[in-house]
Tab-separated table of C-alpha atoms and ligand atoms in Angstrom:
chain	number	residue	atom	x	y	z
A	286	MET	CA	-19.403	-12.312	-10.546
A	287	GLU	CA	-21.993	-13.330	-8.486
A	288	VAL	CA	-24.991	-11.332	-7.038
A	289	ILE	CA	-26.485	-12.363	-3.594
A	290	ILE	CA	-29.644	-10.425	-3.359
A	291	LYS	CA	-30.732	-10.003	0.411
A	292	LYS	CA	-33.932	-8.459	2.127
A	293	ASP	CA	-32.423	-5.858	3.475
A	294	TYR	CA	-29.451	-4.039	4.844
A	295	ASP	CA	-28.883	-5.770	7.909
A	296	ASP	CA	-28.632	-9.056	6.433
A	297	VAL	CA	-26.681	-7.597	2.852
A	298	CYS	CA	-23.901	-6.762	6.737
A	299	SER	CA	-24.793	-9.440	7.628
A	300	GLU	CA	-24.478	-12.031	4.700
A	301	SER	CA	-20.808	-9.719	3.732
A	302	ALA	CA	-19.835	-10.801	7.928
A	303	ALA	CA	-20.622	-14.179	7.478
A	304	ILE	CA	-18.591	-14.634	4.092
A	305	ILE	CA	-15.263	-12.844	5.610
A	306	GLU	CA	-16.043	-15.527	8.754
A	307	GLU	CA	-15.099	-18.260	5.994
A	308	ALA	CA	-12.876	-16.830	4.164
A	309	TRP	CA	-11.141	-16.153	7.779
A	310	ARG	CA	-12.094	-20.022	9.119
A	311	ARG	CA	-9.085	-21.149	5.898
A	312	LYS	CA	-6.942	-18.412	6.334
A	313	ASN	CA	-6.273	-16.802	9.988
A	314	ASN	CA	-3.246	-14.545	8.592
A	315	LEU	CA	-6.000	-12.920	5.657
A	316	VAL	CA	-5.550	-9.621	4.066
A	317	LEU	CA	-8.576	-7.224	3.683
A	318	GLY	CA	-9.110	-4.637	2.542
A	319	PHE	CA	-11.697	-1.618	3.308
A	320	ALA	CA	-13.990	0.982	2.391
A	321	THR	CA	-14.879	3.840	3.989
A	322	GLY	CA	-18.210	5.636	3.503
A	323	LYS	CA	-22.117	4.338	4.864
A	324	THR	CA	-21.895	1.503	3.450
A	325	PRO	CA	-19.891	-0.695	4.702
A	326	LEU	CA	-19.804	0.457	8.808
A	327	GLY	CA	-23.194	-2.006	9.679
A	328	LEU	CA	-20.217	-4.620	7.975
A	329	TYR	CA	-17.685	-3.465	10.581
A	330	GLU	CA	-19.495	-3.471	13.355
A	331	LYS	CA	-20.245	-7.095	13.072
A	332	LEU	CA	-17.210	-7.939	12.141
A	333	VAL	CA	-16.553	-6.191	15.782
A	334	GLU	CA	-19.350	-8.788	16.823
A	335	PHE	CA	-18.205	-11.613	15.720
A	336	TYR	CA	-14.254	-10.553	17.465
A	337	ARG	CA	-16.097	-10.798	20.078
A	338	GLN	CA	-18.002	-13.745	20.375
A	339	GLY	CA	-14.432	-15.331	19.409
A	340	ARG	CA	-15.998	-16.383	16.098
A	341	ILE	CA	-12.824	-14.339	14.093
A	342	ASP	CA	-9.300	-13.443	15.078
A	343	PHE	CA	-7.446	-10.627	13.825
A	344	SER	CA	-4.470	-11.225	15.119
A	345	ALA	CA	-2.709	-12.400	11.917
A	346	VAL	CA	-4.734	-10.513	9.990
A	347	THR	CA	-3.111	-7.199	7.248
A	348	ALA	CA	-5.144	-4.673	6.899
A	349	PHE	CA	-4.909	-2.054	3.254
A	350	ASN	CA	-7.342	1.008	2.986
A	351	LEU	CA	-8.509	1.541	-0.145
A	352	ASP	CA	-7.699	5.614	-0.633
A	353	GLU	CA	-7.651	8.374	1.227
A	354	TYR	CA	-8.021	12.411	0.676
A	355	VAL	CA	-5.143	14.418	0.336
A	356	GLY	CA	-5.189	17.578	2.761
A	357	LEU	CA	-6.383	15.707	5.883
A	358	GLU	CA	-4.159	14.759	8.661
A	359	ALA	CA	-5.053	10.538	9.544
A	360	SER	CA	-5.978	12.174	12.658
A	361	HIS	CA	-8.257	14.118	10.976
A	362	PRO	CA	-12.378	13.093	11.844
A	363	GLN	CA	-13.108	12.748	8.160
A	364	SER	CA	-10.179	11.418	7.019
A	365	PHE	CA	-10.627	7.060	5.785
A	366	ALA	CA	-7.626	5.872	8.956
A	367	HIS	CA	-9.291	8.080	11.277
A	368	TYR	CA	-12.717	6.449	10.229
A	369	MET	CA	-10.999	2.433	9.812
A	370	ASP	CA	-9.860	3.693	13.704
A	371	HIS	CA	-13.205	4.663	15.030
A	372	HIS	CA	-15.623	2.700	13.343
A	373	LEU	CA	-13.424	-1.325	13.199
A	374	PHE	CA	-9.783	-0.968	13.880
A	375	ARG	CA	-9.037	0.500	17.932
A	376	HIS	CA	-12.136	-2.143	18.718
A	377	VAL	CA	-10.199	-5.737	17.765
A	378	ASN	CA	-7.007	-7.054	18.408
A	379	ILE	CA	-5.924	-6.120	14.993
A	380	ARG	CA	-1.780	-4.995	15.056
A	381	LYS	CA	-1.146	-1.817	14.562
A	382	GLU	CA	1.953	-2.460	12.257
A	383	ASP	CA	-0.615	-4.924	9.775
A	384	ILE	CA	-2.224	-1.942	9.443
A	385	PHE	CA	-1.627	0.222	6.150
A	386	ARG	CA	-3.367	2.938	4.949
A	387	LEU	CA	-2.650	5.378	1.980
A	388	SER	CA	-0.824	8.717	4.051
A	389	GLY	CA	-3.245	12.214	2.916
A	390	ARG	CA	0.305	14.248	2.968
A	391	PRO	CA	3.052	11.725	2.071
A	392	PRO	CA	6.411	14.360	0.928
A	393	ASP	CA	6.077	12.495	-2.812
A	394	ILE	CA	2.802	11.225	-3.810
A	395	ASP	CA	3.887	9.068	-7.153
A	396	GLU	CA	6.701	7.330	-4.924
A	397	HIS	CA	4.499	7.040	-1.823
A	398	CYS	CA	1.589	5.269	-4.598
A	399	ARG	CA	4.389	3.092	-5.270
A	400	ALA	CA	4.873	2.121	-2.367
A	401	TYR	CA	1.258	0.986	-1.910
A	402	GLU	CA	1.378	-0.915	-4.408
A	403	ARG	CA	4.496	-2.435	-3.793
A	404	LYS	CA	3.139	-2.828	-0.162
A	405	VAL	CA	0.071	-5.105	-1.376
A	406	ARG	CA	1.827	-7.460	-3.297
A	407	ASP	CA	4.603	-8.273	-0.858
A	408	SER	CA	1.467	-8.489	1.239
A	409	GLY	CA	0.531	-11.619	-1.922
A	410	GLY	CA	-2.491	-9.944	-2.255
A	411	ILE	CA	-5.129	-8.852	-1.452
A	412	ASP	CA	-7.956	-11.652	0.088
A	413	ILE	CA	-11.155	-9.480	0.042
A	414	GLN	CA	-11.284	-6.449	-1.092
A	415	ILE	CA	-14.148	-4.469	0.150
A	416	LEU	CA	-16.005	-2.220	-1.996
A	417	GLY	CA	-18.720	0.514	-1.546
A	418	ILE	CA	-20.242	1.828	-4.891
A	419	GLY	CA	-21.060	5.236	-5.781
A	420	LYS	CA	-24.120	6.609	-7.206
A	421	ASN	CA	-22.154	7.687	-10.174
A	422	GLY	CA	-20.838	4.213	-10.278
A	423	HIS	CA	-17.169	4.630	-8.969
A	424	ILE	CA	-15.525	2.127	-7.019
A	425	ALA	CA	-12.334	3.483	-4.412
A	426	PHE	CA	-12.115	6.996	-6.563
A	427	ASN	CA	-11.704	5.897	-9.844
A	428	GLU	CA	-13.880	8.319	-10.924
A	429	PRO	CA	-16.371	7.864	-14.074
A	430	GLY	CA	-13.212	7.797	-16.714
A	431	SER	CA	-10.643	6.071	-14.693
A	432	SER	CA	-8.854	4.069	-17.128
A	433	LEU	CA	-9.512	0.361	-16.389
A	434	SER	CA	-6.199	-0.940	-15.536
A	435	SER	CA	-5.358	2.217	-13.270
A	436	ARG	CA	-3.026	1.067	-10.273
A	437	THR	CA	-2.521	4.017	-6.705
A	438	ARG	CA	-2.387	7.404	-7.634
A	439	LEU	CA	-3.860	10.649	-7.276
A	440	LYS	CA	-7.491	11.299	-8.866
A	441	ILE	CA	-9.621	14.276	-8.612
A	442	LEU	CA	-13.158	14.296	-7.501
A	443	THR	CA	-15.623	15.024	-9.377
A	444	PRO	CA	-18.143	18.060	-8.727
A	445	GLU	CA	-21.133	15.543	-7.719
A	446	THR	CA	-18.578	13.158	-5.254
A	447	VAL	CA	-17.909	16.594	-3.374
A	448	ALA	CA	-21.497	17.789	-2.958
A	449	ALA	CA	-21.885	14.582	-1.809
A	450	ILE	CA	-18.945	15.310	0.991
A	451	ARG	CA	-18.805	18.651	1.779
A	452	PRO	CA	-21.448	18.525	4.479
A	453	PHE	CA	-19.238	16.714	6.799
A	454	PHE	CA	-17.013	19.451	6.208
A	455	GLN	CA	-18.064	22.399	8.866
A	456	ASP	CA	-15.059	24.804	6.969
A	457	GLU	CA	-14.922	24.921	3.549
A	458	LYS	CA	-11.845	26.035	2.421
A	459	GLU	CA	-11.079	21.785	4.067
A	460	VAL	CA	-13.375	20.397	1.159
A	461	PRO	CA	-10.811	18.076	0.096
A	462	ARG	CA	-11.323	17.549	-4.368
A	463	PHE	CA	-8.171	15.677	-4.058
A	464	CYS	CA	-7.719	11.924	-3.281
A	465	LEU	CA	-5.224	9.048	-3.424
A	466	THR	CA	-7.423	5.280	-4.271
A	467	MET	CA	-5.863	2.447	-5.611
A	468	GLY	CA	-6.160	2.163	-8.801
A	469	ILE	CA	-9.108	-0.463	-10.922
A	470	GLY	CA	-6.496	-2.454	-12.349
A	471	THR	CA	-5.066	-2.812	-8.356
A	472	ILE	CA	-8.733	-3.925	-7.679
A	473	LEU	CA	-8.565	-6.545	-10.264
A	474	GLU	CA	-5.464	-8.528	-8.684
A	475	THR	CA	-7.790	-8.511	-5.248
A	476	LYS	CA	-8.474	-12.146	-5.134
A	477	THR	CA	-12.020	-11.129	-4.198
A	478	ALA	CA	-14.599	-8.088	-4.418
A	479	LEU	CA	-16.743	-7.969	-2.299
A	480	LEU	CA	-19.142	-5.090	-2.758
A	481	LEU	CA	-22.176	-3.731	-1.174
A	482	ALA	CA	-24.626	-2.110	-1.952
A	483	SER	CA	-28.375	-0.964	-0.547
A	484	GLY	CA	-31.425	1.793	-0.765
A	485	LYS	CA	-32.616	2.035	-4.057
A	486	ASP	CA	-30.952	5.109	-5.149
A	487	LYS	CA	-27.889	2.453	-5.881
A	488	ALA	CA	-30.978	0.520	-7.715
A	489	GLY	CA	-29.488	2.441	-10.923
A	490	ILE	CA	-25.883	2.014	-10.900
A	491	ILE	CA	-26.118	-0.966	-9.415
A	492	ALA	CA	-28.378	-2.675	-13.050
A	493	ARG	CA	-25.398	-0.546	-14.971
A	494	ALA	CA	-22.685	-1.700	-13.237
A	495	VAL	CA	-23.619	-6.001	-12.902
A	496	GLU	CA	-25.656	-5.847	-16.738
A	497	GLY	CA	-24.426	-2.832	-18.460
A	498	PRO	CA	-21.345	-2.676	-20.610
A	499	LEU	CA	-18.055	-2.720	-19.315
A	500	THR	CA	-16.972	1.186	-19.844
A	501	ALA	CA	-14.945	3.041	-18.132
A	502	SER	CA	-17.614	5.394	-17.906
A	503	VAL	CA	-19.441	3.062	-14.826
A	504	PRO	CA	-16.099	2.614	-13.384
A	505	ALA	CA	-17.692	-0.613	-11.677
A	506	SER	CA	-18.631	-2.096	-14.593
A	507	ALA	CA	-14.252	-2.851	-14.170
A	508	LEU	CA	-15.675	-5.619	-12.164
A	509	GLN	CA	-17.111	-7.331	-15.277
A	510	LEU	CA	-13.296	-8.533	-15.336
A	511	HIS	CA	-12.332	-9.817	-11.844
A	512	ALA	CA	-11.932	-13.542	-11.630
A	513	ARG	CA	-14.269	-13.469	-7.759
A	514	ALA	CA	-16.673	-10.099	-7.916
A	515	ILE	CA	-19.015	-10.900	-5.212
A	516	PHE	CA	-22.370	-8.376	-5.049
A	517	VAL	CA	-24.178	-8.164	-1.799
A	518	ILE	CA	-27.056	-5.774	-2.250
A	519	ASP	CA	-29.959	-5.576	-0.912
A	520	GLU	CA	-33.504	-5.281	-2.735
A	521	ALA	CA	-33.884	-2.696	-2.805
A	522	ALA	CA	-30.302	-1.743	-4.463
A	523	ALA	CA	-31.917	-5.072	-7.009
A	524	SER	CA	-34.904	-3.635	-8.009
A	525	LYS	CA	-33.591	-2.528	-11.720
A	526	LEU	CA	-31.891	-5.781	-12.484
A	527	THR	CA	-33.758	-7.460	-14.890
A	528	LYS	CA	-31.964	-11.495	-13.945
A	529	ARG	CA	-33.043	-11.812	-9.902
A	530	ASP	CA	-34.721	-14.938	-10.168
A	531	TYR	CA	-31.760	-16.109	-12.023
A	532	TYR	CA	-29.228	-14.527	-9.120
A	533	ARG	CA	-31.493	-15.908	-6.758
A	534	TRP	CA	-31.540	-19.483	-7.975
A	535	ALA	CA	-27.887	-19.444	-8.304
A	536	TYR	CA	-27.698	-18.117	-4.832
A	537	GLU	CA	-29.984	-20.819	-2.976
A	538	ASN	CA	-28.603	-23.187	-5.841
A	539	LYS	CA	-24.893	-22.874	-5.175
A	540	ASP	CA	-24.165	-25.026	-2.430
A	541	ARG	CA	-26.258	-28.159	-4.959
A	542	ALA	CA	-24.180	-27.733	-7.768
A	543	LEU	CA	-22.652	-31.284	-6.695
A	544	ASP	CA	-25.686	-33.144	-6.277
A	545	PRO	CA	-28.066	-31.899	-9.220
A	546	LEU	CA	-30.890	-34.252	-8.280
A	547	LYS	CA	-31.387	-31.506	-4.821
A	548	ILE	CA	-31.407	-28.342	-7.359
A	549	ILE	CA	-34.580	-26.483	-7.047
A	550	PRO	CA	-36.383	-25.684	-10.451
A	551	LEU	CA	-36.260	-22.294	-11.603
A	552	LYS	CA	-38.983	-20.256	-11.370
A	553	THR	CA	-39.576	-17.487	-14.106
A	554	LYS	CA	-41.862	-15.164	-14.680
A	555	GLY	CA	-44.353	-15.012	-18.220
B	628	LIG	C1	-14.878	5.239	0.011
B	628	LIG	C2	-14.982	4.565	-1.228
B	628	LIG	C3	-16.169	5.008	-1.759
B	628	LIG	C4	-17.482	4.424	-1.473
B	628	LIG	C5	-18.246	4.902	-2.017
B	628	LIG	C6	-19.695	4.941	-1.565
B	628	LIG	O1	-13.258	4.094	0.750
B	628	LIG	O2	-14.084	3.832	-1.807
B	628	LIG	O3	-16.092	4.431	-3.848
B	628	LIG	O4	-17.356	3.147	-1.083
B	628	LIG	O5	-18.293	6.785	-2.278
B	628	LIG	O6	-20.424	5.657	-0.735
B	628	LIG	P1	-21.700	5.526	0.460
B	628	LIG	O7	-21.220	3.772	1.191
B	628	LIG	O8	-21.232	5.838	1.547
B	628	LIG	O9	-22.646	5.380	-0.062
């Protein structure tokens, strides 16, 4: 697991966009997994900017959305399908046929989820999965207690998550209680998991996910099992990590690892 600590939210988004740009340079037909929510908005703005500057071309990129509310049409302003179109897809040259999303109203939920997993596999697997983290430790909508080997499926949202999304819906009857989400097992198979977090209200859960025990009670802790999980977080979200100095040092020195003479000594407190 790599923990990259940046000064603030804007730097978190710039660093994450740079990681994606670098990956795209190596593989133009990148397969990207996209999360919604507040946190990745700045990253998507940067990706649009990079596209306009000719730094990333999306014509060979394949996209998978991470989750979707059950009951909402793709055209609903609060659907994750609408969010991704609005904040990224409509601004770049990704081909419509290369965008895969979970439907909020599939005729057969189980079959739809199995087909989604097959699509991910047929695409060669997700190269970079962008993730946020819920204050209760959820990744995608794998709420606490989710099996660490779960696959794409229907999940029941917790009361906290329902309370967090309620303000975005005008009609109480529309507030989703269920969602379809990639599973933790699905996320663990992605080649890189790129988790972004910002703000002090995420500090406690980031500390539990990164330095706490591996537990289904904190679904994000499952990323400790991921072959390449990168947490890009700001100072506020990092404030409860005990090994902050080490993470910073490791990040500053990683390009120098092949030349030990250039390694800057680690300054530890006390
Ligand atoms: C959304 C998703 C969620 C969010 C999480 C954090 O697609 O997968 O896990 O990433 O709820 O949301 P924000 O970024 O709004 O704090």
